[in-house]
Short mmCIF file of C-alpha atoms in Angstrom, two decimals:
data_model
loop_
_atom_site.label_atom_id
_atom_site.label_comp_id
_atom_site.label_asym_id
_atom_site.label_seq_id
_atom_site.Cartn_x
_atom_site.Cartn_y
_atom_site.Cartn_z
CA UNK A 1 -0.24 -5.19 26.54
CA UNK A 2 1.81 -5.93 29.98
CA UNK A 3 -0.79 -8.51 31.07
CA UNK A 4 -0.29 -10.37 27.60
CA UNK A 5 3.15 -10.42 27.39
CA UNK A 6 5.04 -13.50 28.49
CA UNK A 7 7.84 -15.79 27.64
CA UNK A 8 5.89 -17.36 25.32
CA UNK A 9 4.85 -14.59 23.28
CA UNK A 10 5.81 -14.56 19.65
CA UNK A 11 7.21 -11.15 18.22
CA UNK A 12 6.30 -9.55 14.40
CA UNK A 13 7.91 -6.38 13.02
CA UNK A 14 7.28 -3.61 10.83
CA UNK A 15 10.50 -2.34 8.87
CA UNK A 16 10.33 1.21 7.55
CA UNK A 17 10.95 4.75 7.43
CA UNK A 18 9.78 6.90 8.39
CA UNK A 19 7.37 4.89 10.30
CA UNK A 20 6.28 6.64 14.04
CA UNK A 21 3.14 7.51 12.29
CA UNK A 22 1.91 3.98 11.64
CA UNK A 23 -1.49 2.45 12.60
CA UNK A 24 -0.33 -0.99 12.14
CA UNK A 25 1.04 -1.75 15.59
CA UNK A 26 -2.25 -0.55 17.12
CA UNK A 27 -4.39 -2.39 14.33
CA UNK A 28 -2.48 -5.97 14.67
CA UNK A 29 -2.09 -5.84 18.75
CA UNK A 30 -5.63 -4.99 19.08
CA UNK A 31 -6.60 -7.81 16.41
CA UNK A 32 -4.22 -10.20 18.60
CA UNK A 33 -5.93 -9.37 21.76
CA UNK A 34 -9.39 -9.63 20.62
CA UNK A 35 -8.80 -13.04 19.64
CA UNK A 36 -6.53 -14.34 22.10
CA UNK A 37 -3.50 -14.75 20.19
CA UNK A 38 -0.04 -14.42 21.91
CA UNK A 39 1.85 -12.43 19.13
CA UNK A 40 2.89 -8.53 19.75
CA UNK A 41 3.37 -6.55 16.86
CA UNK A 42 6.52 -3.61 17.25
CA UNK A 43 7.28 -1.04 14.50
CA UNK A 44 11.31 -0.49 13.81
CA UNK A 45 12.89 2.38 11.99
CA UNK A 46 14.62 0.35 9.40
CA UNK A 47 15.87 2.04 5.83
CA UNK A 48 17.75 0.83 2.93
CA UNK A 49 21.36 1.10 5.02
CA UNK A 50 20.36 -1.12 7.93
CA UNK A 51 17.82 -3.52 5.92
CA UNK A 52 20.08 -6.30 5.16
CA UNK A 53 20.60 -6.50 9.07
CA UNK A 54 17.04 -6.24 10.09
CA UNK A 55 16.15 -9.11 7.60
CA UNK A 56 19.13 -11.11 9.30
CA UNK A 57 17.47 -10.39 12.63
CA UNK A 58 14.02 -12.09 11.93
CA UNK A 59 15.80 -15.33 11.51
CA UNK A 60 18.37 -14.88 14.50
CA UNK A 61 15.18 -13.76 16.68
CA UNK A 62 12.87 -16.34 15.34
CA UNK A 63 10.27 -13.62 14.57
CA UNK A 64 7.19 -14.91 13.08
CA UNK A 65 7.73 -12.59 10.52
CA UNK A 66 7.41 -8.85 9.51
CA UNK A 67 5.93 -6.33 7.27
CA UNK A 68 8.17 -3.95 4.99
CA UNK A 69 6.97 -0.54 3.87
CA UNK A 70 8.66 2.56 2.11
CA UNK A 71 11.27 2.62 1.20
CA UNK A 72 12.23 -1.37 1.70
CA UNK A 73 9.54 -2.81 -0.36
CA UNK A 74 11.34 -3.06 -3.50
CA UNK A 75 14.85 -3.76 -2.00
CA UNK A 76 13.92 -6.27 0.43
CA UNK A 77 13.29 -9.34 -2.00
CA UNK A 78 17.52 -9.88 -2.23
CA UNK A 79 17.29 -10.78 1.35
CA UNK A 80 14.60 -13.47 1.44
CA UNK A 81 14.94 -16.95 0.67
CA UNK A 82 11.73 -17.15 -1.75
CA UNK A 83 9.11 -14.64 -3.17
CA UNK A 84 5.45 -15.58 -3.51
CA UNK A 85 4.15 -15.34 -7.25
CA UNK A 86 2.85 -12.09 -6.86
CA UNK A 87 5.62 -10.78 -4.90
CA UNK A 88 7.80 -11.62 -8.05
CA UNK A 89 5.35 -10.16 -10.34
CA UNK A 90 5.56 -7.05 -8.25
CA UNK A 91 8.99 -7.00 -7.77
CA UNK A 92 8.12 -5.96 -4.21
CA UNK A 93 7.53 -7.21 -0.83
CA UNK A 94 5.16 -5.79 1.98
CA UNK A 95 4.92 -9.18 4.28
CA UNK A 96 7.67 -11.58 5.57
CA UNK A 97 6.66 -15.04 6.77
CA UNK A 98 9.62 -16.94 8.98
CA UNK A 99 9.07 -20.75 8.25
CA UNK A 100 11.90 -22.36 10.50
CA UNK A 101 14.12 -20.09 9.25
CA UNK A 102 12.73 -20.14 5.72
CA UNK A 103 11.98 -16.31 4.79
CA UNK A 104 8.99 -15.61 2.21
CA UNK A 105 8.29 -12.55 0.78
CA UNK A 106 4.52 -11.80 -0.08
CA UNK A 107 2.78 -8.84 -1.09
CA UNK A 108 -0.37 -7.70 0.17
CA UNK A 109 -0.82 -4.05 -0.81
CA UNK A 110 -2.76 -4.67 -3.94
CA UNK A 111 -5.14 -7.16 -2.65
CA UNK A 112 -5.98 -4.55 0.31
CA UNK A 113 -6.41 -1.78 -1.88
CA UNK A 114 -9.06 -3.37 -4.10
CA UNK A 115 -10.80 -4.64 -1.58
CA UNK A 116 -10.95 -1.25 0.28
CA UNK A 117 -12.65 -0.13 -3.04
CA UNK A 118 -14.90 -2.83 -2.47
CA UNK A 119 -15.91 -1.92 1.18
CA UNK A 120 -16.50 1.55 0.17
CA UNK A 121 -18.75 0.66 -2.96
CA UNK A 122 -16.10 1.65 -5.61
CA UNK A 123 -16.66 -0.68 -8.85
CA UNK A 124 -13.20 -0.10 -10.79
CA UNK A 125 -13.79 -3.13 -12.86
CA UNK A 126 -13.87 -2.29 -16.97
CA UNK A 127 -13.08 0.96 -16.11
CA UNK A 128 -9.99 3.57 -16.25
CA UNK A 129 -7.68 4.28 -13.83
CA UNK A 130 -4.64 7.04 -13.79
CA UNK A 131 -2.26 6.52 -10.93
CA UNK A 132 0.91 8.55 -10.03
CA UNK A 133 4.25 6.16 -8.63
CA UNK A 134 5.98 3.15 -9.13
CA UNK A 135 7.37 2.03 -5.80
CA UNK A 136 6.15 -0.97 -4.17
CA UNK A 137 2.81 0.08 -3.29
CA UNK A 138 1.78 1.72 -6.47
CA UNK A 139 3.21 -1.53 -8.46
CA UNK A 140 1.15 -3.87 -5.91
CA UNK A 141 -2.11 -1.67 -7.06
CA UNK A 142 -1.58 -1.50 -10.48
CA UNK A 143 -0.47 -5.27 -11.05
CA UNK A 144 -3.65 -6.11 -9.19
CA UNK A 145 -6.03 -3.68 -10.80
CA UNK A 146 -5.00 -5.38 -13.82
CA UNK A 147 -5.54 -8.60 -12.67
CA UNK A 148 -8.80 -7.99 -11.65
CA UNK A 149 -9.96 -6.45 -14.46
CA UNK A 150 -9.18 -2.60 -14.89
CA UNK A 151 -9.78 -2.07 -18.14
CA UNK A 152 -6.98 0.84 -18.57
CA UNK A 153 -4.09 2.10 -16.46
CA UNK A 154 -2.25 5.06 -17.35
CA UNK A 155 0.67 5.40 -15.03
CA UNK A 156 2.57 8.36 -14.16
CA UNK A 157 6.26 8.83 -12.66
CA UNK A 158 9.21 11.06 -12.17
CA UNK A 159 12.29 10.29 -13.71
CA UNK A 160 13.73 8.43 -10.66
CA UNK A 161 14.83 4.94 -9.64
CA UNK A 162 11.47 3.71 -9.96
CA UNK A 163 11.26 4.71 -13.63
CA UNK A 164 12.84 1.23 -15.28
CA UNK A 165 10.57 -0.37 -12.40
CA UNK A 166 7.68 1.50 -14.04
CA UNK A 167 8.31 0.43 -17.68
CA UNK A 168 8.55 -3.36 -16.34
CA UNK A 169 5.29 -3.11 -14.45
CA UNK A 170 3.70 -1.66 -18.06
CA UNK A 171 5.32 -4.47 -20.00
CA UNK A 172 4.13 -6.93 -17.52
CA UNK A 173 0.72 -5.79 -17.76
CA UNK A 174 0.14 -5.67 -21.38
CA UNK A 175 1.61 -9.04 -21.73
CA UNK A 176 0.15 -11.30 -18.75
CA UNK A 177 -3.41 -9.23 -18.63
CA UNK A 178 -6.26 -8.10 -20.77
CA UNK A 179 -5.89 -4.38 -19.13
CA UNK A 180 -3.90 -1.65 -21.29
CA UNK A 181 -1.31 0.06 -19.24
CA UNK A 182 0.92 3.30 -20.29
CA UNK A 183 3.44 4.88 -18.91
CA UNK A 184 3.72 8.84 -18.75
CA UNK A 185 6.45 11.22 -17.10
CA UNK A 186 4.81 12.79 -14.09
CA UNK A 187 6.08 16.45 -15.18
CA UNK A 188 3.95 16.21 -18.13
CA UNK A 189 1.32 18.09 -16.67
CA UNK A 190 -0.66 18.33 -19.49
CA UNK A 191 -0.34 14.90 -19.83
CA UNK A 192 -1.66 14.11 -16.47
CA UNK A 193 -4.70 16.44 -16.88
CA UNK A 194 -5.37 14.83 -20.24
CA UNK A 195 -5.39 11.08 -18.74
CA UNK A 196 -7.12 12.21 -15.55
CA UNK A 197 -9.96 14.28 -18.00
CA UNK A 198 -11.08 10.46 -18.73
CA UNK A 199 -10.60 8.24 -16.13
CA UNK A 200 -12.74 6.92 -13.30
CA UNK A 201 -10.62 6.67 -10.68
CA UNK A 202 -7.17 8.77 -9.81
CA UNK A 203 -4.76 7.51 -7.22
CA UNK A 204 -1.72 8.88 -5.30
CA UNK A 205 0.55 5.94 -5.07
CA UNK A 206 3.12 8.05 -3.78
CA UNK A 207 4.61 9.33 -0.70
CA UNK A 208 3.78 12.90 -1.40
CA UNK A 209 1.59 14.27 0.96
CA UNK A 210 2.99 12.57 4.07
CA UNK A 211 6.04 13.08 6.41
CA UNK A 212 8.32 14.45 4.94
CA UNK A 213 6.77 15.63 1.85
CA UNK A 214 3.59 17.22 3.85
CA UNK A 215 1.88 19.85 2.31
CA UNK A 216 3.02 18.89 -1.30
CA UNK A 217 0.91 17.04 -3.95
CA UNK A 218 1.30 15.06 -7.29
CA UNK A 219 -1.66 17.18 -8.82
CA UNK A 220 -0.67 20.79 -9.38
CA UNK A 221 -4.45 22.86 -8.51
CA UNK A 222 -8.09 21.96 -8.47
CA UNK A 223 -8.65 22.25 -11.99
CA UNK A 224 -7.25 18.71 -12.80
CA UNK A 225 -10.63 17.10 -10.68
CA UNK A 226 -13.75 17.22 -11.85
CA UNK A 227 -16.99 16.32 -9.47
CA UNK A 228 -17.28 12.51 -10.99
CA UNK A 229 -13.81 11.79 -10.58
CA UNK A 230 -12.94 9.41 -7.28
CA UNK A 231 -9.87 10.28 -5.81
CA UNK A 232 -7.83 7.96 -3.45
CA UNK A 233 -4.70 9.16 -1.70
CA UNK A 234 -2.70 6.06 -0.32
CA UNK A 235 -1.01 7.94 2.64
CA UNK A 236 -3.04 8.00 5.37
CA UNK A 237 -1.06 10.25 8.04
CA UNK A 238 -2.42 13.15 7.58
CA UNK A 239 -5.45 11.96 6.58
CA UNK A 240 -6.24 15.33 5.23
CA UNK A 241 -3.64 15.54 2.52
CA UNK A 242 -3.40 18.90 0.35
CA UNK A 243 -4.46 16.81 -2.73
CA UNK A 244 -7.83 15.28 -1.07
CA UNK A 245 -8.49 18.75 0.35
CA UNK A 246 -8.63 19.94 -3.64
CA UNK A 247 -10.34 17.38 -4.86
CA UNK A 248 -13.08 17.67 -2.02
CA UNK A 249 -13.27 21.16 -2.95
CA UNK A 250 -14.42 20.51 -6.52
CA UNK A 251 -17.05 17.76 -5.29
CA UNK A 252 -15.05 14.48 -5.61
CA UNK A 253 -15.82 11.38 -3.95
CA UNK A 254 -12.48 11.04 -1.85
CA UNK A 255 -10.72 8.09 0.06
CA UNK A 256 -8.01 7.97 2.35
CA UNK A 257 -5.44 5.09 2.61
CA UNK A 258 -6.65 3.47 6.09
CA UNK A 259 -9.17 0.83 4.10
CA UNK A 260 -6.09 -0.22 2.03
CA UNK A 261 -4.08 -0.13 5.49
CA UNK A 262 -6.85 -2.27 7.25
CA UNK A 263 -7.35 -4.93 4.31
CA UNK A 264 -3.70 -5.35 3.70
CA UNK A 265 -2.91 -5.95 7.18
CA UNK A 266 -5.71 -8.18 7.07
CA UNK A 267 -4.35 -10.78 4.48
CA UNK A 268 -0.56 -10.38 6.31
CA UNK A 269 -2.51 -11.20 9.69
CA UNK A 270 -3.59 -14.39 7.87
CA UNK A 271 -0.50 -15.66 6.27
CA UNK A 272 1.23 -15.34 10.14
CA UNK A 273 -1.27 -16.66 12.57
CA UNK A 274 -3.57 -18.55 10.03
CA UNK A 275 -6.50 -16.60 11.39
CA UNK A 276 -8.93 -13.98 10.12
CA UNK A 277 -8.51 -10.51 11.35
CA UNK A 278 -11.74 -9.05 12.85
CA UNK A 279 -12.44 -6.36 10.04
CA UNK A 280 -15.37 -4.90 11.71
CA UNK A 281 -14.51 -4.73 15.02
CA UNK A 282 -10.83 -3.24 13.94
CA UNK A 283 -12.52 -0.42 12.01
CA UNK A 284 -14.73 0.47 15.06
CA UNK A 285 -11.95 0.25 17.52
CA UNK A 286 -9.38 2.27 14.83
CA UNK A 287 -12.60 4.38 13.92
CA UNK A 288 -11.56 3.70 10.31
CA UNK A 289 -13.58 5.78 8.35
CA UNK A 290 -12.61 6.24 4.52
CA UNK A 291 -13.29 9.70 4.08
CA UNK A 292 -12.08 11.33 7.06
#
């Protein structure tokens, strides 16, 4: 890295909290080095309280752009100049592009999730998905899954600040796609069991399972799983969450969030640099395996 940094090196950021666990800096910096691109990618601990100032810093320091993760995805849009159509539909942003001081928000999470499924030989098109979560990442997954042709989506969320967002997501999916979406209370565990029972895939799109909620699961116990159910945990640190461990005991095919992280990162990489990320090289270097 020291040999690569010059007075011409351009900076790209990652703004989230917590963030020190992220694999994104290693991924992007390795891709820059592999392709000989003069960029550097750094992680910054930024929460809702410091987000506005941090976004101003993108302009002031002339950063190429930044990724945005929890808890900032659904908040950052108000500080930007423009939103891509997908980001506007999702009400969330995970990638900011700075074009001569004009900041545009994009969302690549849903694209990354669907591409990771395809890369792992999982075909959810025309089938039913049950998903927990209504924040930025979960919403992007839900919207993209509906646009790509998932037949039915059952969304579960607690009655928190994202409940209204979940209601809005369901309305958009039902009005603008051929997918049927329904919202349920995540506290209703019997309804969760019922919806999971006839689903092809279950997705935890919340932060439950990662710091500071390690050792917790949105699914109470392994009786909710059956061997035929595919189980995806979007958190990838730690890789072996309580939920995935329970699902494995039952015999489910499971998948961590590393694939989504890789492919959403590849989409952002393209927005910033105009280049394709070397996917197979990155899998090898970062030891990305979906079912660790």
